[in-house]
mmCIF file of C-alpha atoms in Angstrom:
data_model
loop_
_atom_site.group_PDB
_atom_site.id
_atom_site.type_symbol
_atom_site.label_atom_id
_atom_site.label_comp_id
_atom_site.label_asym_id
_atom_site.label_seq_id
_atom_site.Cartn_x
_atom_site.Cartn_y
_atom_site.Cartn_z
ATOM 1 C CA MET A 423 34.060 11.763 30.560
ATOM 2 C CA LYS A 424 36.256 11.746 27.465
ATOM 3 C CA ASN A 425 35.532 10.019 24.193
ATOM 4 C CA ASN A 426 38.271 7.425 23.668
ATOM 5 C CA VAL A 427 36.674 5.685 20.670
ATOM 6 C CA THR A 428 37.933 6.535 17.172
ATOM 7 C CA GLU A 429 36.098 3.781 15.290
ATOM 8 C CA PHE A 430 33.275 1.304 15.743
ATOM 9 C CA ILE A 431 32.997 -2.356 14.765
ATOM 10 C CA LEU A 432 29.738 -3.217 13.005
ATOM 11 C CA LEU A 433 28.514 -6.760 13.626
ATOM 12 C CA GLY A 434 26.171 -6.518 10.640
ATOM 13 C CA LEU A 435 23.294 -8.870 9.975
ATOM 14 C CA THR A 436 25.275 -12.080 10.351
ATOM 15 C CA GLN A 437 28.795 -13.383 10.882
ATOM 16 C CA ASP A 438 28.351 -16.494 8.737
ATOM 17 C CA PRO A 439 30.587 -16.178 5.610
ATOM 18 C CA VAL A 440 28.207 -18.053 3.290
ATOM 19 C CA THR A 441 25.169 -16.049 4.406
ATOM 20 C CA LYS A 442 27.134 -12.825 4.010
ATOM 21 C CA LYS A 443 27.896 -13.668 0.363
ATOM 22 C CA ILE A 444 24.210 -14.391 -0.268
ATOM 23 C CA LEU A 445 23.258 -11.078 1.349
ATOM 24 C CA PHE A 446 25.854 -9.329 -0.818
ATOM 25 C CA VAL A 447 24.100 -10.479 -3.984
ATOM 26 C CA ILE A 448 20.594 -9.745 -2.653
ATOM 27 C CA PHE A 449 21.387 -6.243 -1.427
ATOM 28 C CA LEU A 450 23.395 -5.400 -4.541
ATOM 29 C CA VAL A 451 20.356 -6.282 -6.693
ATOM 30 C CA PHE A 452 18.000 -4.385 -4.352
ATOM 31 C CA TYR A 453 20.182 -1.294 -4.257
ATOM 32 C CA THR A 454 20.672 -1.251 -8.031
ATOM 33 C CA ALA A 455 16.904 -1.574 -8.554
ATOM 34 C CA THR A 456 16.305 1.210 -6.018
ATOM 35 C CA MET A 457 18.683 3.571 -7.787
ATOM 36 C CA VAL A 458 17.299 2.802 -11.243
ATOM 37 C CA GLY A 459 13.672 2.982 -10.106
ATOM 38 C CA ASN A 460 13.930 6.303 -8.297
ATOM 39 C CA LEU A 461 16.097 7.917 -10.967
ATOM 40 C CA LEU A 462 13.645 6.727 -13.618
ATOM 41 C CA ILE A 463 10.748 8.347 -11.751
ATOM 42 C CA ILE A 464 12.652 11.646 -11.447
ATOM 43 C CA LEU A 465 13.674 11.585 -15.106
ATOM 44 C CA THR A 466 10.161 10.706 -16.282
ATOM 45 C CA ILE A 467 8.492 13.484 -14.281
ATOM 46 C CA LYS A 468 11.076 16.082 -15.313
ATOM 47 C CA THR A 469 10.778 15.256 -19.033
ATOM 48 C CA SER A 470 7.042 14.563 -19.315
ATOM 49 C CA PRO A 471 4.760 17.602 -19.888
ATOM 50 C CA THR A 472 1.736 15.588 -18.702
ATOM 51 C CA LEU A 473 3.161 15.047 -15.215
ATOM 52 C CA GLY A 474 3.178 18.635 -14.019
ATOM 53 C CA SER A 475 0.666 18.347 -11.177
ATOM 54 C CA PRO A 476 1.683 18.962 -7.532
ATOM 55 C CA MET A 477 1.431 15.235 -6.793
ATOM 56 C CA TYR A 478 4.266 14.494 -9.231
ATOM 57 C CA PHE A 479 6.211 17.515 -7.983
ATOM 58 C CA PHE A 480 6.197 15.971 -4.488
ATOM 59 C CA LEU A 481 6.886 12.505 -5.920
ATOM 60 C CA THR A 482 10.091 13.858 -7.486
ATOM 61 C CA TYR A 483 11.401 14.916 -4.092
ATOM 62 C CA LEU A 484 10.178 11.715 -2.458
ATOM 63 C CA SER A 485 12.191 9.697 -4.987
ATOM 64 C CA PHE A 486 15.199 11.948 -4.377
ATOM 65 C CA ALA A 487 14.894 11.381 -0.617
ATOM 66 C CA ASP A 488 14.606 7.606 -1.195
ATOM 67 C CA PHE A 489 17.677 7.680 -3.445
ATOM 68 C CA CYS A 490 19.783 9.474 -0.809
ATOM 69 C CA TYR A 491 18.318 7.547 2.124
ATOM 70 C CA SER A 492 19.184 4.178 0.591
ATOM 71 C CA SER A 493 22.611 5.378 -0.578
ATOM 72 C CA ASN A 494 23.476 6.300 2.999
ATOM 73 C CA THR A 495 23.311 2.700 4.280
ATOM 74 C CA ALA A 496 23.117 0.203 1.407
ATOM 75 C CA PRO A 497 26.607 0.662 -0.165
ATOM 76 C CA LYS A 498 28.296 0.263 3.221
ATOM 77 C CA LEU A 499 26.194 -2.828 3.960
ATOM 78 C CA ILE A 500 27.058 -4.325 0.566
ATOM 79 C CA VAL A 501 30.803 -3.745 0.988
ATOM 80 C CA ASP A 502 30.781 -5.020 4.577
ATOM 81 C CA SER A 503 29.117 -8.246 3.403
ATOM 82 C CA LEU A 504 32.444 -9.157 1.759
ATOM 83 C CA SER A 505 34.594 -8.077 4.716
ATOM 84 C CA GLU A 506 35.717 -10.260 7.569
ATOM 85 C CA LYS A 507 35.608 -7.324 9.963
ATOM 86 C CA ALA A 508 33.385 -4.334 9.259
ATOM 87 C CA THR A 509 34.516 -1.069 10.825
ATOM 88 C CA ILE A 510 33.431 2.551 10.551
ATOM 89 C CA SER A 511 35.290 5.591 11.861
ATOM 90 C CA PHE A 512 33.670 7.802 14.484
ATOM 91 C CA ASP A 513 33.285 10.695 12.020
ATOM 92 C CA GLU A 514 31.803 8.456 9.319
ATOM 93 C CA CYS A 515 29.411 7.033 11.896
ATOM 94 C CA MET A 516 28.189 10.511 12.810
ATOM 95 C CA ILE A 517 27.760 11.415 9.126
ATOM 96 C CA GLN A 518 25.761 8.241 8.522
ATOM 97 C CA LEU A 519 23.601 8.990 11.558
ATOM 98 C CA ILE A 520 22.753 12.553 10.559
ATOM 99 C CA ALA A 521 22.178 11.648 6.888
ATOM 100 C CA SER A 522 19.829 8.748 7.654
ATOM 101 C CA HIS A 523 17.690 10.883 9.956
ATOM 102 C CA PHE A 524 17.751 13.891 7.626
ATOM 103 C CA PHE A 525 16.546 12.029 4.537
ATOM 104 C CA GLY A 526 14.244 9.779 6.559
ATOM 105 C CA CYS A 527 12.535 12.768 8.182
ATOM 106 C CA MET A 528 12.430 14.550 4.824
ATOM 107 C CA GLU A 529 10.545 11.582 3.393
ATOM 108 C CA VAL A 530 8.102 11.647 6.320
ATOM 109 C CA LEU A 531 7.333 15.339 5.824
ATOM 110 C CA ILE A 532 6.978 14.964 2.054
ATOM 111 C CA LEU A 533 4.423 12.208 2.656
ATOM 112 C CA VAL A 534 2.534 14.704 4.853
ATOM 113 C CA ALA A 535 2.647 17.250 2.010
ATOM 114 C CA MET A 536 1.337 14.631 -0.422
ATOM 115 C CA ALA A 537 -1.501 13.778 1.948
ATOM 116 C CA TYR A 538 -2.404 17.487 2.150
ATOM 117 C CA ASP A 539 -2.329 17.684 -1.654
ATOM 118 C CA ARG A 540 -4.767 14.752 -1.923
ATOM 119 C CA TYR A 541 -6.997 16.280 0.763
ATOM 120 C CA VAL A 542 -7.288 19.556 -1.148
ATOM 121 C CA ALA A 543 -7.751 17.785 -4.498
ATOM 122 C CA ILE A 544 -10.590 15.572 -3.245
ATOM 123 C CA CYS A 545 -12.243 17.613 -0.497
ATOM 124 C CA LYS A 546 -11.825 21.096 -2.013
ATOM 125 C CA PRO A 547 -11.592 20.471 -5.772
ATOM 126 C CA LEU A 548 -12.874 23.926 -6.775
ATOM 127 C CA TYR A 549 -10.053 25.621 -4.854
ATOM 128 C CA TYR A 550 -7.336 23.113 -5.734
ATOM 129 C CA THR A 551 -5.462 25.219 -8.304
ATOM 130 C CA VAL A 552 -5.662 28.268 -6.034
ATOM 131 C CA ILE A 553 -4.427 26.507 -2.878
ATOM 132 C CA MET A 554 -1.889 24.120 -4.402
ATOM 133 C CA ASN A 555 -0.077 26.650 -6.530
ATOM 134 C CA GLN A 556 3.624 26.536 -7.355
ATOM 135 C CA LYS A 557 4.562 28.776 -4.429
ATOM 136 C CA THR A 558 2.665 26.615 -1.909
ATOM 137 C CA CYS A 559 4.279 23.421 -3.202
ATOM 138 C CA GLY A 560 7.729 24.999 -3.041
ATOM 139 C CA ASN A 561 7.119 26.232 0.501
ATOM 140 C CA LEU A 562 6.006 22.755 1.613
ATOM 141 C CA ILE A 563 9.269 21.273 0.299
ATOM 142 C CA ILE A 564 11.280 24.012 2.042
ATOM 143 C CA LEU A 565 9.435 23.283 5.305
ATOM 144 C CA SER A 566 10.184 19.573 4.837
ATOM 145 C CA ILE A 567 13.892 20.312 4.476
ATOM 146 C CA ILE A 568 13.902 22.635 7.507
ATOM 147 C CA GLY A 569 12.025 20.076 9.610
ATOM 148 C CA ALA A 570 14.418 17.329 8.532
ATOM 149 C CA PHE A 571 17.401 19.516 9.424
ATOM 150 C CA LEU A 572 16.046 20.282 12.900
ATOM 151 C CA HIS A 573 15.315 16.609 13.569
ATOM 152 C CA SER A 574 18.704 15.370 12.354
ATOM 153 C CA PHE A 575 20.508 18.195 14.192
ATOM 154 C CA THR A 576 18.917 17.032 17.438
ATOM 155 C CA GLN A 577 20.010 13.452 16.751
ATOM 156 C CA ILE A 578 23.619 14.373 16.035
ATOM 157 C CA PHE A 579 23.713 16.756 19.014
ATOM 158 C CA ILE A 580 22.689 13.883 21.288
ATOM 159 C CA ALA A 581 25.223 11.493 19.710
ATOM 160 C CA LEU A 582 28.128 13.962 19.973
ATOM 161 C CA SER A 583 27.313 14.673 23.614
ATOM 162 C CA LEU A 584 27.696 10.990 24.539
ATOM 163 C CA PRO A 585 31.051 9.769 25.916
ATOM 164 C CA PHE A 586 32.327 6.483 24.439
ATOM 165 C CA CYS A 587 35.134 4.825 26.396
ATOM 166 C CA GLY A 588 34.702 1.241 25.154
ATOM 167 C CA PRO A 589 33.575 -1.269 24.085
ATOM 168 C CA ASN A 590 33.152 -0.085 20.498
ATOM 169 C CA VAL A 591 31.130 -2.961 19.004
ATOM 170 C CA ILE A 592 27.765 -1.930 17.460
ATOM 171 C CA ASP A 593 25.312 -4.800 17.116
ATOM 172 C CA HIS A 594 23.902 -3.376 13.898
ATOM 173 C CA TYR A 595 24.800 -2.849 10.238
ATOM 174 C CA PHE A 596 24.741 0.970 10.336
ATOM 175 C CA CYS A 597 25.122 3.759 12.867
ATOM 176 C CA ASP A 598 21.898 4.719 14.583
ATOM 177 C CA LEU A 599 21.292 6.378 17.913
ATOM 178 C CA GLN A 600 19.604 3.380 19.588
ATOM 179 C CA PRO A 601 22.577 0.964 19.350
ATOM 180 C CA LEU A 602 24.990 3.818 20.083
ATOM 181 C CA LEU A 603 23.202 4.550 23.345
ATOM 182 C CA GLN A 604 24.084 1.043 24.526
ATOM 183 C CA LEU A 605 27.802 1.913 24.246
ATOM 184 C CA ALA A 606 27.689 5.220 26.087
ATOM 185 C CA CYS A 607 29.571 5.141 29.395
ATOM 186 C CA THR A 608 27.256 7.496 31.250
ATOM 187 C CA GLU A 609 23.725 7.615 32.643
ATOM 188 C CA ILE A 610 21.348 7.941 29.685
ATOM 189 C CA TYR A 611 17.863 7.910 31.240
ATOM 190 C CA VAL A 612 17.101 11.527 30.290
ATOM 191 C CA ILE A 613 18.686 11.030 26.869
ATOM 192 C CA LYS A 614 16.474 7.999 26.259
ATOM 193 C CA LEU A 615 13.392 10.129 26.942
ATOM 194 C CA LEU A 616 14.656 12.811 24.570
ATOM 195 C CA VAL A 617 15.297 10.235 21.834
ATOM 196 C CA LEU A 618 11.854 8.712 22.379
ATOM 197 C CA PHE A 619 10.220 12.126 22.045
ATOM 198 C CA ASN A 620 12.335 13.282 19.083
ATOM 199 C CA SER A 621 11.831 10.134 16.994
ATOM 200 C CA GLY A 622 9.185 7.846 18.424
ATOM 201 C CA ILE A 623 6.423 10.250 19.380
ATOM 202 C CA VAL A 624 6.962 12.304 16.223
ATOM 203 C CA CYS A 625 6.604 9.110 14.149
ATOM 204 C CA MET A 626 3.423 8.068 15.931
ATOM 205 C CA VAL A 627 1.803 11.516 15.794
ATOM 206 C CA THR A 628 2.663 11.957 12.116
ATOM 207 C CA PHE A 629 1.336 8.496 11.288
ATOM 208 C CA ALA A 630 -1.902 9.247 13.179
ATOM 209 C CA ILE A 631 -2.315 12.560 11.348
ATOM 210 C CA LEU A 632 -1.736 10.931 7.965
ATOM 211 C CA MET A 633 -4.143 8.061 8.558
ATOM 212 C CA THR A 634 -6.789 10.458 9.923
ATOM 213 C CA SER A 635 -6.456 12.680 6.861
ATOM 214 C CA TYR A 636 -6.900 9.717 4.538
ATOM 215 C CA MET A 637 -9.961 8.561 6.478
ATOM 216 C CA VAL A 638 -11.440 12.038 6.007
ATOM 217 C CA ILE A 639 -10.612 11.864 2.310
ATOM 218 C CA LEU A 640 -12.154 8.409 1.898
ATOM 219 C CA TYR A 641 -15.282 9.528 3.776
ATOM 220 C CA SER A 642 -15.682 12.519 1.466
ATOM 221 C CA LEU A 643 -15.665 10.210 -1.585
ATOM 222 C CA ARG A 644 -19.244 9.120 -0.830
ATOM 223 C CA ASN A 645 -20.512 12.051 -2.933
ATOM 224 C CA TYR A 646 -18.338 11.243 -5.946
ATOM 225 C CA SER A 647 -19.358 9.415 -9.095
ATOM 226 C CA ALA A 648 -18.246 5.821 -9.633
ATOM 227 C CA GLU A 649 -15.445 6.914 -11.971
ATOM 228 C CA GLY A 650 -14.354 9.684 -9.602
ATOM 229 C CA LYS A 651 -14.293 7.257 -6.690
ATOM 230 C CA ARG A 652 -12.194 4.800 -8.691
ATOM 231 C CA LYS A 653 -9.542 7.381 -9.624
ATOM 232 C CA ALA A 654 -9.417 8.926 -6.150
ATOM 233 C CA LEU A 655 -9.278 5.528 -4.449
ATOM 234 C CA SER A 656 -6.449 4.418 -6.725
ATOM 235 C CA THR A 657 -4.321 7.432 -5.794
ATOM 236 C CA CYS A 658 -5.155 7.395 -2.082
ATOM 237 C CA THR A 659 -4.622 3.643 -1.783
ATOM 238 C CA THR A 660 -1.149 4.062 -3.259
ATOM 239 C CA HIS A 661 -0.292 6.728 -0.714
ATOM 240 C CA ILE A 662 -1.731 4.735 2.194
ATOM 241 C CA ILE A 663 0.351 1.678 1.245
ATOM 242 C CA VAL A 664 3.524 3.796 1.145
ATOM 243 C CA VAL A 665 2.694 5.395 4.511
ATOM 244 C CA ILE A 666 2.058 2.036 6.182
ATOM 245 C CA ILE A 667 5.176 0.255 4.881
ATOM 246 C CA PHE A 668 7.355 3.197 5.967
ATOM 247 C CA PHE A 669 5.826 4.130 9.309
ATOM 248 C CA VAL A 670 5.040 0.747 10.856
ATOM 249 C CA PRO A 671 8.706 -0.401 10.978
ATOM 250 C CA CYS A 672 9.826 3.081 12.094
ATOM 251 C CA ILE A 673 7.297 3.118 14.928
ATOM 252 C CA PHE A 674 8.436 -0.348 16.012
ATOM 253 C CA ILE A 675 12.071 0.810 16.190
ATOM 254 C CA TYR A 676 11.740 4.343 17.546
ATOM 255 C CA ALA A 677 8.469 4.496 19.509
ATOM 256 C CA ARG A 678 9.739 2.398 22.394
ATOM 257 C CA PRO A 679 12.554 2.623 24.934
ATOM 258 C CA PRO A 680 15.958 2.207 23.232
ATOM 259 C CA VAL A 681 16.431 -1.489 23.999
ATOM 260 C CA ASN A 682 17.871 -3.740 21.305
ATOM 261 C CA PHE A 683 15.936 -6.797 20.135
ATOM 262 C CA PRO A 684 17.265 -9.450 17.698
ATOM 263 C CA VAL A 685 14.513 -8.590 15.203
ATOM 264 C CA ASP A 686 15.503 -4.899 15.108
ATOM 265 C CA LYS A 687 18.088 -5.357 12.376
ATOM 266 C CA LEU A 688 15.620 -7.202 10.139
ATOM 267 C CA VAL A 689 13.011 -4.482 10.631
ATOM 268 C CA SER A 690 15.642 -1.835 9.898
ATOM 269 C CA VAL A 691 16.477 -3.565 6.619
ATOM 270 C CA PHE A 692 12.843 -3.216 5.641
ATOM 271 C CA TYR A 693 12.698 0.577 5.994
ATOM 272 C CA THR A 694 16.282 1.392 4.951
ATOM 273 C CA ILE A 695 16.542 -0.995 1.988
ATOM 274 C CA GLY A 696 13.026 -2.241 1.255
ATOM 275 C CA THR A 697 10.961 0.946 1.416
ATOM 276 C CA PRO A 698 13.119 2.994 -1.013
ATOM 277 C CA LEU A 699 12.816 0.057 -3.438
ATOM 278 C CA LEU A 700 9.062 -0.439 -2.979
ATOM 279 C CA ASN A 701 8.113 3.223 -3.344
ATOM 280 C CA PRO A 702 8.938 3.518 -7.087
ATOM 281 C CA LEU A 703 7.320 0.131 -7.749
ATOM 282 C CA ILE A 704 4.110 1.095 -5.943
ATOM 283 C CA TYR A 705 3.831 4.527 -7.540
ATOM 284 C CA THR A 706 4.473 3.244 -11.064
ATOM 285 C CA LEU A 707 2.585 -0.061 -11.034
ATOM 286 C CA ARG A 708 -0.541 1.525 -9.511
ATOM 287 C CA ASN A 709 -0.426 4.713 -11.590
ATOM 288 C CA ALA A 710 -1.603 4.438 -15.184
ATOM 289 C CA GLU A 711 -0.571 8.033 -15.968
ATOM 290 C CA GLY A 712 2.942 7.436 -14.703
ATOM 291 C CA LYS A 713 3.300 4.141 -16.566
ATOM 292 C CA THR A 714 2.142 5.786 -19.803
ATOM 293 C CA ALA A 715 4.674 8.599 -19.397
ATOM 294 C CA MET A 716 7.476 6.094 -18.772
ATOM 295 C CA GLU A 717 6.505 4.077 -21.852
ATOM 296 C CA LYS A 718 6.596 7.256 -23.972
ATOM 297 C CA LEU A 719 9.975 8.200 -22.507
ATOM 298 C CA TRP A 720 11.510 4.833 -23.381
ATOM 299 C CA SER A 721 9.870 4.679 -26.823
ATOM 300 C CA ASN A 722 11.208 8.149 -27.660
ATOM 301 C CA ARG A 723 14.707 7.160 -26.549
ATOM 302 C CA ALA A 724 14.529 3.908 -28.498
ATOM 303 C CA SER A 725 13.508 5.721 -31.658
#
């Protein structure tokens, strides 16, 4: 079957004009804070000589992934909040789809790398500098990028193989594979299974691996001193919070058959808009070393 659709209509979060104006202000503030927060983290780590550990190396790339991930959906959502009819071309829709899954998967894999870094630091402290050397950290980032590319390539391959012959109305505020599947004019049972495996099962398995690794880390803290436990718990708790707020909404959306629920759009807002904003807040507010470096950065610029 041929693809007769050249653009899609996005229904967005609401059709009420007053609510759309309120959402415009809210999301504009959120997006601005997300950009400033993640750029500030990157700038602070790059300019501070005290933040040269692997954890901050990974945090730099996590903030970069958050920056790109949010920029892929938030600006379009903000602009559409002031439009009577929100549309997106077929090509732009495919670009948004591949970018969201690339940077989202990149963030997932960087969180795995950060969990491995904490495992080595706490469970194998004597070998930490040997194992987590510059080459290892660089290779983990390269593997994260390769994994993200393979995942997003699969998503876009599925999307481009679908025939769209109308209607062209997406009940969402951005292009994702789940709402697009509802518009495909062909049998999609096998495709649904492929999507479930490519996104849902990967999310669940990764989340299980991460939580298991942190349980192992927390169990190994029983032999630490009170001060050592406090510092290790502070770092691990930060990572666990980030993992939970990112993975729980993703599992809800992707680890089930691609059927749309009214709450899906609200949950999607949480991991596309909320998580990139919360990550810099969590990592800075719960990290004394990071806060000190930021204060020095601003004091030096002020002077």
